PDB file of C-alpha atoms in Angstrom:
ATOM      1  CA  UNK A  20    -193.459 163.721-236.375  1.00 80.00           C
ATOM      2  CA  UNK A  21    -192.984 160.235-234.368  1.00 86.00           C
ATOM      3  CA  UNK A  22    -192.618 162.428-231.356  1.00 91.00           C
ATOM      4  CA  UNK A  23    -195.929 164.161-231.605  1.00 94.00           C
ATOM      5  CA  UNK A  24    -199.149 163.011-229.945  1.00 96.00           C
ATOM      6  CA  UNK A  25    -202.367 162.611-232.366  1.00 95.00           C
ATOM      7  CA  UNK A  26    -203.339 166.200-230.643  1.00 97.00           C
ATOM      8  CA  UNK A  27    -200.404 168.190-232.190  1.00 97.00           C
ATOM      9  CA  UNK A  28    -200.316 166.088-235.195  1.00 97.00           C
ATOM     10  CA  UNK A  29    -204.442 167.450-235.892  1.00 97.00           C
ATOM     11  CA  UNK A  30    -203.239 171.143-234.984  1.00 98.00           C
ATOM     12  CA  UNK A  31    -199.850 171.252-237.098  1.00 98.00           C
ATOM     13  CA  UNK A  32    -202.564 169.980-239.642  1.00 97.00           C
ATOM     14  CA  UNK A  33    -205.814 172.228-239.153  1.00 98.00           C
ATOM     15  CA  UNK A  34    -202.953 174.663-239.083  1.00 98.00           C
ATOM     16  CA  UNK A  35    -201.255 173.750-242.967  1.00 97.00           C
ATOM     17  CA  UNK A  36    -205.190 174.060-243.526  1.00 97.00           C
ATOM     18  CA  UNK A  37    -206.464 177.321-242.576  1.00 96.00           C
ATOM     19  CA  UNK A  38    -206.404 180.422-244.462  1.00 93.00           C
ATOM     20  CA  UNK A  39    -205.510 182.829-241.435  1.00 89.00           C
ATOM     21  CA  UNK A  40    -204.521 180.210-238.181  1.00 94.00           C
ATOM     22  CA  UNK A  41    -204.712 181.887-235.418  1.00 94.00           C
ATOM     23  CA  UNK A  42    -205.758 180.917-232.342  1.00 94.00           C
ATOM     24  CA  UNK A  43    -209.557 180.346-231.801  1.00 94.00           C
ATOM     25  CA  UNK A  44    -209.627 179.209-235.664  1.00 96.00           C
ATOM     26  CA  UNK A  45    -207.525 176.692-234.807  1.00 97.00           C
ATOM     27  CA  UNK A  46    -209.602 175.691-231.652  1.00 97.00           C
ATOM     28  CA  UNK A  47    -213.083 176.385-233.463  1.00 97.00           C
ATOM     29  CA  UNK A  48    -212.197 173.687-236.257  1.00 97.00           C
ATOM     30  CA  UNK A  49    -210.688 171.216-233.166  1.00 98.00           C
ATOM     31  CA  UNK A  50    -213.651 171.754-231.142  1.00 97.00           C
ATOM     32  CA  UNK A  51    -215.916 170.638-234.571  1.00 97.00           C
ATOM     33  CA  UNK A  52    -213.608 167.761-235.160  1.00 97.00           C
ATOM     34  CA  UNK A  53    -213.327 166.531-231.427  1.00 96.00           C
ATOM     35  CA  UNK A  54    -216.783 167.238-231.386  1.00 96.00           C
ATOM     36  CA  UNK A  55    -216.817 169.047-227.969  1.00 96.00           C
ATOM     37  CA  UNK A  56    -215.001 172.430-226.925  1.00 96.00           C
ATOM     38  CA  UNK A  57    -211.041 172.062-226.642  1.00 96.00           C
ATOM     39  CA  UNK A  58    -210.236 173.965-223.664  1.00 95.00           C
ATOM     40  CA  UNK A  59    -206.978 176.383-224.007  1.00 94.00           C
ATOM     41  CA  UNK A  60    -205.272 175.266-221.159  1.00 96.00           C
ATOM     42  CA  UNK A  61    -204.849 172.469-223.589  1.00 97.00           C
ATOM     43  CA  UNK A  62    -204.500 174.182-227.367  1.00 97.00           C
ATOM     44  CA  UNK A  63    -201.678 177.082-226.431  1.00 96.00           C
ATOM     45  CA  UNK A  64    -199.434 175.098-224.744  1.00 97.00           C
ATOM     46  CA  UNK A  65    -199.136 172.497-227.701  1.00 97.00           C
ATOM     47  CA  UNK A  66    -198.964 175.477-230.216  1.00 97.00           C
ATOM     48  CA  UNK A  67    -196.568 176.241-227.981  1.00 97.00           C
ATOM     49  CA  UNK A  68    -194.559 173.080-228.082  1.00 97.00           C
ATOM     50  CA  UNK A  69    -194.990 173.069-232.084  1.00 98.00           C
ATOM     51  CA  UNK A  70    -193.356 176.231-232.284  1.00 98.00           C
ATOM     52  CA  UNK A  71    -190.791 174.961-229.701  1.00 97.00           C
ATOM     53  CA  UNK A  72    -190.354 172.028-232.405  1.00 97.00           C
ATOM     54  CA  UNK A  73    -189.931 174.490-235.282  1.00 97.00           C
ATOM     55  CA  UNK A  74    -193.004 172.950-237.224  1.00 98.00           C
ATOM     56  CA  UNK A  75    -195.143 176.190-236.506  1.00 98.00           C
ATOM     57  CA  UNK A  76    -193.583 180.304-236.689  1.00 97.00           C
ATOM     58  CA  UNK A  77    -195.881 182.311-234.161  1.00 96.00           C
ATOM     59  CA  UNK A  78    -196.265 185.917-235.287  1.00 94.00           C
ATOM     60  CA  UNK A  79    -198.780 188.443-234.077  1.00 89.00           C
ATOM     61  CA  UNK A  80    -202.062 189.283-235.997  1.00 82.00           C
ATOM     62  CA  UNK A  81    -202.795 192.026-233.665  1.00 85.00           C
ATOM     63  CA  UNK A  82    -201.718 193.374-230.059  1.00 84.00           C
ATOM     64  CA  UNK A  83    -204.401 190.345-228.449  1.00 87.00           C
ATOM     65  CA  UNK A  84    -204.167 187.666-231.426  1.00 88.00           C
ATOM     66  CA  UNK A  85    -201.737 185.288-232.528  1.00 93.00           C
ATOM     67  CA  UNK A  86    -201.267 184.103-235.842  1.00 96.00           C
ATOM     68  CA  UNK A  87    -199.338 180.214-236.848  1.00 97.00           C
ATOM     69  CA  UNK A  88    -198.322 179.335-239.722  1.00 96.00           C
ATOM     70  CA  UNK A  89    -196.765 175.548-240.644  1.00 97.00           C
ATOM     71  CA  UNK A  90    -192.726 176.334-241.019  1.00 97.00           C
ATOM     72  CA  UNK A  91    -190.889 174.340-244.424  1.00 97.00           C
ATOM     73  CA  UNK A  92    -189.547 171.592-241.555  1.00 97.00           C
ATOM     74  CA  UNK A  93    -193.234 171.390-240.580  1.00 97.00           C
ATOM     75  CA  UNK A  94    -194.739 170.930-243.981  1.00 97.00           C
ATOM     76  CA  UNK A  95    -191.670 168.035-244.800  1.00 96.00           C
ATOM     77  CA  UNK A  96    -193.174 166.049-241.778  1.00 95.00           C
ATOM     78  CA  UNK A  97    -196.626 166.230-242.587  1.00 96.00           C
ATOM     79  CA  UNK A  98    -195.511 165.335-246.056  1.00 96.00           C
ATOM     80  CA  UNK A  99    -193.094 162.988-244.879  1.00 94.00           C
ATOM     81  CA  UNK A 100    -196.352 161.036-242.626  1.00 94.00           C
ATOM     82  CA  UNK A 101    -199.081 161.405-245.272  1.00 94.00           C
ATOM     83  CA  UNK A 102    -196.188 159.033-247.461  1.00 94.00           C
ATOM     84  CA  UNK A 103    -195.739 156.215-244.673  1.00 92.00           C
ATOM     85  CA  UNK A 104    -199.278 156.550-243.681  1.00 91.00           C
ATOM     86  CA  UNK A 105    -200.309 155.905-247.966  1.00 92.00           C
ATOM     87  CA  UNK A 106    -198.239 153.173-247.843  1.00 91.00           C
ATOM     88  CA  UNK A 107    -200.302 150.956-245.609  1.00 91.00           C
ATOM     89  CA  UNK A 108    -203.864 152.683-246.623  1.00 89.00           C
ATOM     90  CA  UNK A 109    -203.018 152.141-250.558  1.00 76.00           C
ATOM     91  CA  UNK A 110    -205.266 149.511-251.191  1.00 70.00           C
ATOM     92  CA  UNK A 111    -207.564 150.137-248.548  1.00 68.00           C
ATOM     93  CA  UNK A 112    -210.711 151.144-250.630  1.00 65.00           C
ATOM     94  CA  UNK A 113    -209.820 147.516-253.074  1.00 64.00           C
ATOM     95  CA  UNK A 114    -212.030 145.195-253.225  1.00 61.00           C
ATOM     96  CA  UNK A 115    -210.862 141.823-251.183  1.00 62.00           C
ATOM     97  CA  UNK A 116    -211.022 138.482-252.102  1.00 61.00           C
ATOM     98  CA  UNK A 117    -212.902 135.873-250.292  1.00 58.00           C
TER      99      UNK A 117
END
């Protein structure tokens, strides 16, 4: 996951989150998060580099819609980064001592 920018890193994850990912559900809950529209020159050729990764399988929904879902290599990095990542926010919410 090292290798990822923080864009690919929030779509491999909105991805592991949704109940159907395809395409504009993964942009509609980007565009919410970014808090302004995600254009797809930018989205589908990251999906496409995730898949290219083999952290996302790209099926078809329908003849026009594309459907991702989070492969087992994807969901062992975002598994492996939520453990370094709760390694340094562990004690974030403890009270400090002054």
């Amino acid at each position: 996951m090292h290798d990822l920018t923080g864009f690919q890193r929030d779509i491999l994850y909105v991805t592991a989150g949704l109940e159907e990912p395809h395409g504009l559900a993964i942009k509609a809950e980007l565009d919410d998060y970014y808090e302004q529209e995600i254009n797809h020159g930018r989205l589908y050729p990251n999906l496409d580099d995730l898949v290219d990764k083999g952290l996302l399988k790209k099926g078809e929904l329908d003849k026009r819609t594309n459907v991702y879902t989070v492969t087992e290599r994807g969901v062992r990095e975002i598994e492996a980064r939520r453990e370094w990542e709760g390694q340094y926010l562990e004690d974030v919410n403890a009270p400090t001592t002054s």
